[in-house]
Amino acid sequence: METLTHEIAAHAARLVAWDLNVRLGVLPDRERWQAAVHAMLPCVHLLKLSEEDLDALWPGCAADTLAAQWLAAGVRCVVLTRGAKGARAWTAAAEAGVRAEAVLLVDTVGA
């Protein structure tokens, strides 16, 4: 992780967006995931996570509270996708939310 954070810092003029995409089935160590997120916060401009990611790594924690902590650590924008409930986003200056539009679901993998 340290090598990655140094590499990112060397290219500070670039936008760094990170979709957590938590897979506890692949790496079941919740504390290791949390440590990785914490280590990367100062390097990340846009942090995107799903409600499932949030519940997997920080069960019972409020999204507002975590977003405020991550913004204080250097993240510029936090986006939380909530499936059929829409999405929320936070910056240091504002918070916004949108409802999801109904769509016909065909393929959730897309690969």
mmCIF file of C-alpha atoms in Angstrom:
data_model
loop_
_atom_site.group_PDB
_atom_site.id
_atom_site.type_symbol
_atom_site.label_atom_id
_atom_site.label_comp_id
_atom_site.label_asym_id
_atom_site.label_seq_id
_atom_site.Cartn_x
_atom_site.Cartn_y
_atom_site.Cartn_z
ATOM 1 C CA MET A 1 0.000 0.000 0.000
ATOM 2 C CA GLU A 2 2.861 2.392 0.770
ATOM 3 C CA THR A 3 4.295 1.970 -2.722
ATOM 4 C CA LEU A 4 0.907 2.732 -4.237
ATOM 5 C CA THR A 5 0.412 5.885 -2.164
ATOM 6 C CA HIS A 6 3.892 7.127 -3.136
ATOM 7 C CA GLU A 7 3.187 6.459 -6.821
ATOM 8 C CA ILE A 8 -0.101 8.363 -6.619
ATOM 9 C CA ALA A 9 1.541 11.283 -4.802
ATOM 10 C CA ALA A 10 4.150 11.507 -7.561
ATOM 11 C CA HIS A 11 1.345 12.266 -10.012
ATOM 12 C CA ALA A 12 -0.520 14.829 -7.924
ATOM 13 C CA ALA A 13 -1.881 16.658 -10.976
ATOM 14 C CA ARG A 14 -4.044 13.667 -11.861
ATOM 15 C CA LEU A 15 -7.531 12.929 -10.607
ATOM 16 C CA VAL A 16 -7.620 9.841 -8.410
ATOM 17 C CA ALA A 17 -11.000 8.116 -8.190
ATOM 18 C CA TRP A 18 -11.452 4.915 -6.205
ATOM 19 C CA ASP A 19 -14.450 2.590 -6.249
ATOM 20 C CA LEU A 20 -13.984 0.427 -3.139
ATOM 21 C CA ASN A 21 -15.792 -2.581 -4.625
ATOM 22 C CA VAL A 22 -15.371 -4.575 -1.401
ATOM 23 C CA ARG A 23 -15.171 -8.349 -1.790
ATOM 24 C CA LEU A 24 -15.010 -9.949 1.656
ATOM 25 C CA GLY A 25 -15.290 -13.342 -0.045
ATOM 26 C CA VAL A 26 -11.920 -12.723 -1.719
ATOM 27 C CA LEU A 27 -10.233 -10.882 1.165
ATOM 28 C CA PRO A 28 -12.279 -11.600 4.308
ATOM 29 C CA ASP A 29 -10.164 -9.435 6.641
ATOM 30 C CA ARG A 30 -12.374 -6.405 7.424
ATOM 31 C CA GLU A 31 -9.574 -4.674 9.374
ATOM 32 C CA ARG A 32 -7.208 -4.996 6.417
ATOM 33 C CA TRP A 33 -9.801 -3.397 4.124
ATOM 34 C CA GLN A 34 -10.333 -0.580 6.634
ATOM 35 C CA ALA A 35 -6.573 -0.003 6.933
ATOM 36 C CA ALA A 36 -6.242 0.156 3.135
ATOM 37 C CA VAL A 37 -9.021 2.726 2.913
ATOM 38 C CA HIS A 38 -7.491 4.789 5.711
ATOM 39 C CA ALA A 39 -4.049 4.704 4.050
ATOM 40 C CA MET A 40 -5.430 5.835 0.708
ATOM 41 C CA LEU A 41 -7.678 8.673 1.919
ATOM 42 C CA PRO A 42 -5.054 11.433 1.576
ATOM 43 C CA CYS A 43 -4.419 10.369 -2.055
ATOM 44 C CA VAL A 44 -8.016 10.001 -3.243
ATOM 45 C CA HIS A 45 -10.019 12.831 -4.779
ATOM 46 C CA LEU A 46 -13.223 10.899 -5.467
ATOM 47 C CA LEU A 47 -14.173 7.974 -3.231
ATOM 48 C CA LYS A 48 -17.117 5.886 -4.442
ATOM 49 C CA LEU A 49 -18.662 3.101 -2.456
ATOM 50 C CA SER A 50 -21.922 1.237 -2.424
ATOM 51 C CA GLU A 51 -24.266 0.786 0.501
ATOM 52 C CA GLU A 52 -23.141 -2.867 0.489
ATOM 53 C CA ASP A 53 -19.487 -1.762 0.814
ATOM 54 C CA LEU A 54 -20.411 0.522 3.694
ATOM 55 C CA ASP A 55 -22.351 -2.190 5.518
ATOM 56 C CA ALA A 56 -19.583 -4.762 4.954
ATOM 57 C CA LEU A 57 -16.749 -2.632 6.329
ATOM 58 C CA TRP A 58 -18.479 -0.330 8.787
ATOM 59 C CA PRO A 59 -21.668 -2.081 9.923
ATOM 60 C CA GLY A 60 -23.935 0.246 11.853
ATOM 61 C CA CYS A 61 -21.928 3.384 11.026
ATOM 62 C CA ALA A 62 -23.756 6.368 9.567
ATOM 63 C CA ALA A 63 -22.731 7.352 6.054
ATOM 64 C CA ASP A 64 -22.795 11.057 7.019
ATOM 65 C CA THR A 65 -20.303 10.462 9.825
ATOM 66 C CA LEU A 66 -17.904 8.446 7.697
ATOM 67 C CA ALA A 67 -18.134 10.901 4.788
ATOM 68 C CA ALA A 68 -17.230 13.766 7.141
ATOM 69 C CA GLN A 69 -14.215 11.813 8.438
ATOM 70 C CA TRP A 70 -13.042 10.970 4.925
ATOM 71 C CA LEU A 71 -13.419 14.565 3.758
ATOM 72 C CA ALA A 72 -11.392 15.710 6.775
ATOM 73 C CA ALA A 73 -8.701 13.182 5.775
ATOM 74 C CA GLY A 74 -8.354 14.739 2.328
ATOM 75 C CA VAL A 75 -10.961 13.160 0.057
ATOM 76 C CA ARG A 76 -12.629 15.850 -2.065
ATOM 77 C CA CYS A 77 -15.877 14.027 -2.874
ATOM 78 C CA VAL A 78 -17.544 10.940 -1.405
ATOM 79 C CA VAL A 79 -20.271 9.199 -3.419
ATOM 80 C CA LEU A 80 -22.490 6.493 -1.926
ATOM 81 C CA THR A 81 -24.589 4.466 -4.349
ATOM 82 C CA ARG A 82 -27.749 3.040 -2.812
ATOM 83 C CA GLY A 83 -29.202 0.840 -5.565
ATOM 84 C CA ALA A 84 -32.908 1.462 -6.059
ATOM 85 C CA LYS A 85 -32.753 4.196 -3.405
ATOM 86 C CA GLY A 86 -30.471 6.396 -5.533
ATOM 87 C CA ALA A 87 -27.193 7.970 -4.459
ATOM 88 C CA ARG A 88 -25.748 10.530 -2.081
ATOM 89 C CA ALA A 89 -22.646 12.676 -2.388
ATOM 90 C CA TRP A 90 -20.660 14.857 -0.017
ATOM 91 C CA THR A 91 -17.997 17.513 -0.445
ATOM 92 C CA ALA A 92 -16.600 19.925 2.126
ATOM 93 C CA ALA A 93 -19.113 22.524 0.931
ATOM 94 C CA ALA A 94 -22.270 20.552 0.206
ATOM 95 C CA GLU A 95 -24.273 17.352 0.344
ATOM 96 C CA ALA A 96 -26.652 16.119 -2.339
ATOM 97 C CA GLY A 97 -28.866 13.155 -3.010
ATOM 98 C CA VAL A 98 -30.718 11.816 -6.028
ATOM 99 C CA ARG A 99 -33.400 9.203 -6.427
ATOM 100 C CA ALA A 100 -32.843 6.286 -8.742
ATOM 101 C CA GLU A 101 -34.841 6.044 -11.931
ATOM 102 C CA ALA A 102 -36.636 2.799 -12.655
ATOM 103 C CA VAL A 103 -34.817 0.760 -15.300
ATOM 104 C CA LEU A 104 -35.077 -2.714 -16.749
ATOM 105 C CA LEU A 105 -32.190 -4.686 -15.259
ATOM 106 C CA VAL A 106 -30.498 -6.907 -17.817
ATOM 107 C CA ASP A 107 -26.919 -7.640 -16.708
ATOM 108 C CA THR A 108 -25.370 -6.523 -13.412
ATOM 109 C CA VAL A 109 -21.861 -7.732 -14.261
ATOM 110 C CA GLY A 110 -21.336 -6.083 -17.603
ATOM 111 C CA ALA A 111 -18.232 -8.105 -18.354
#
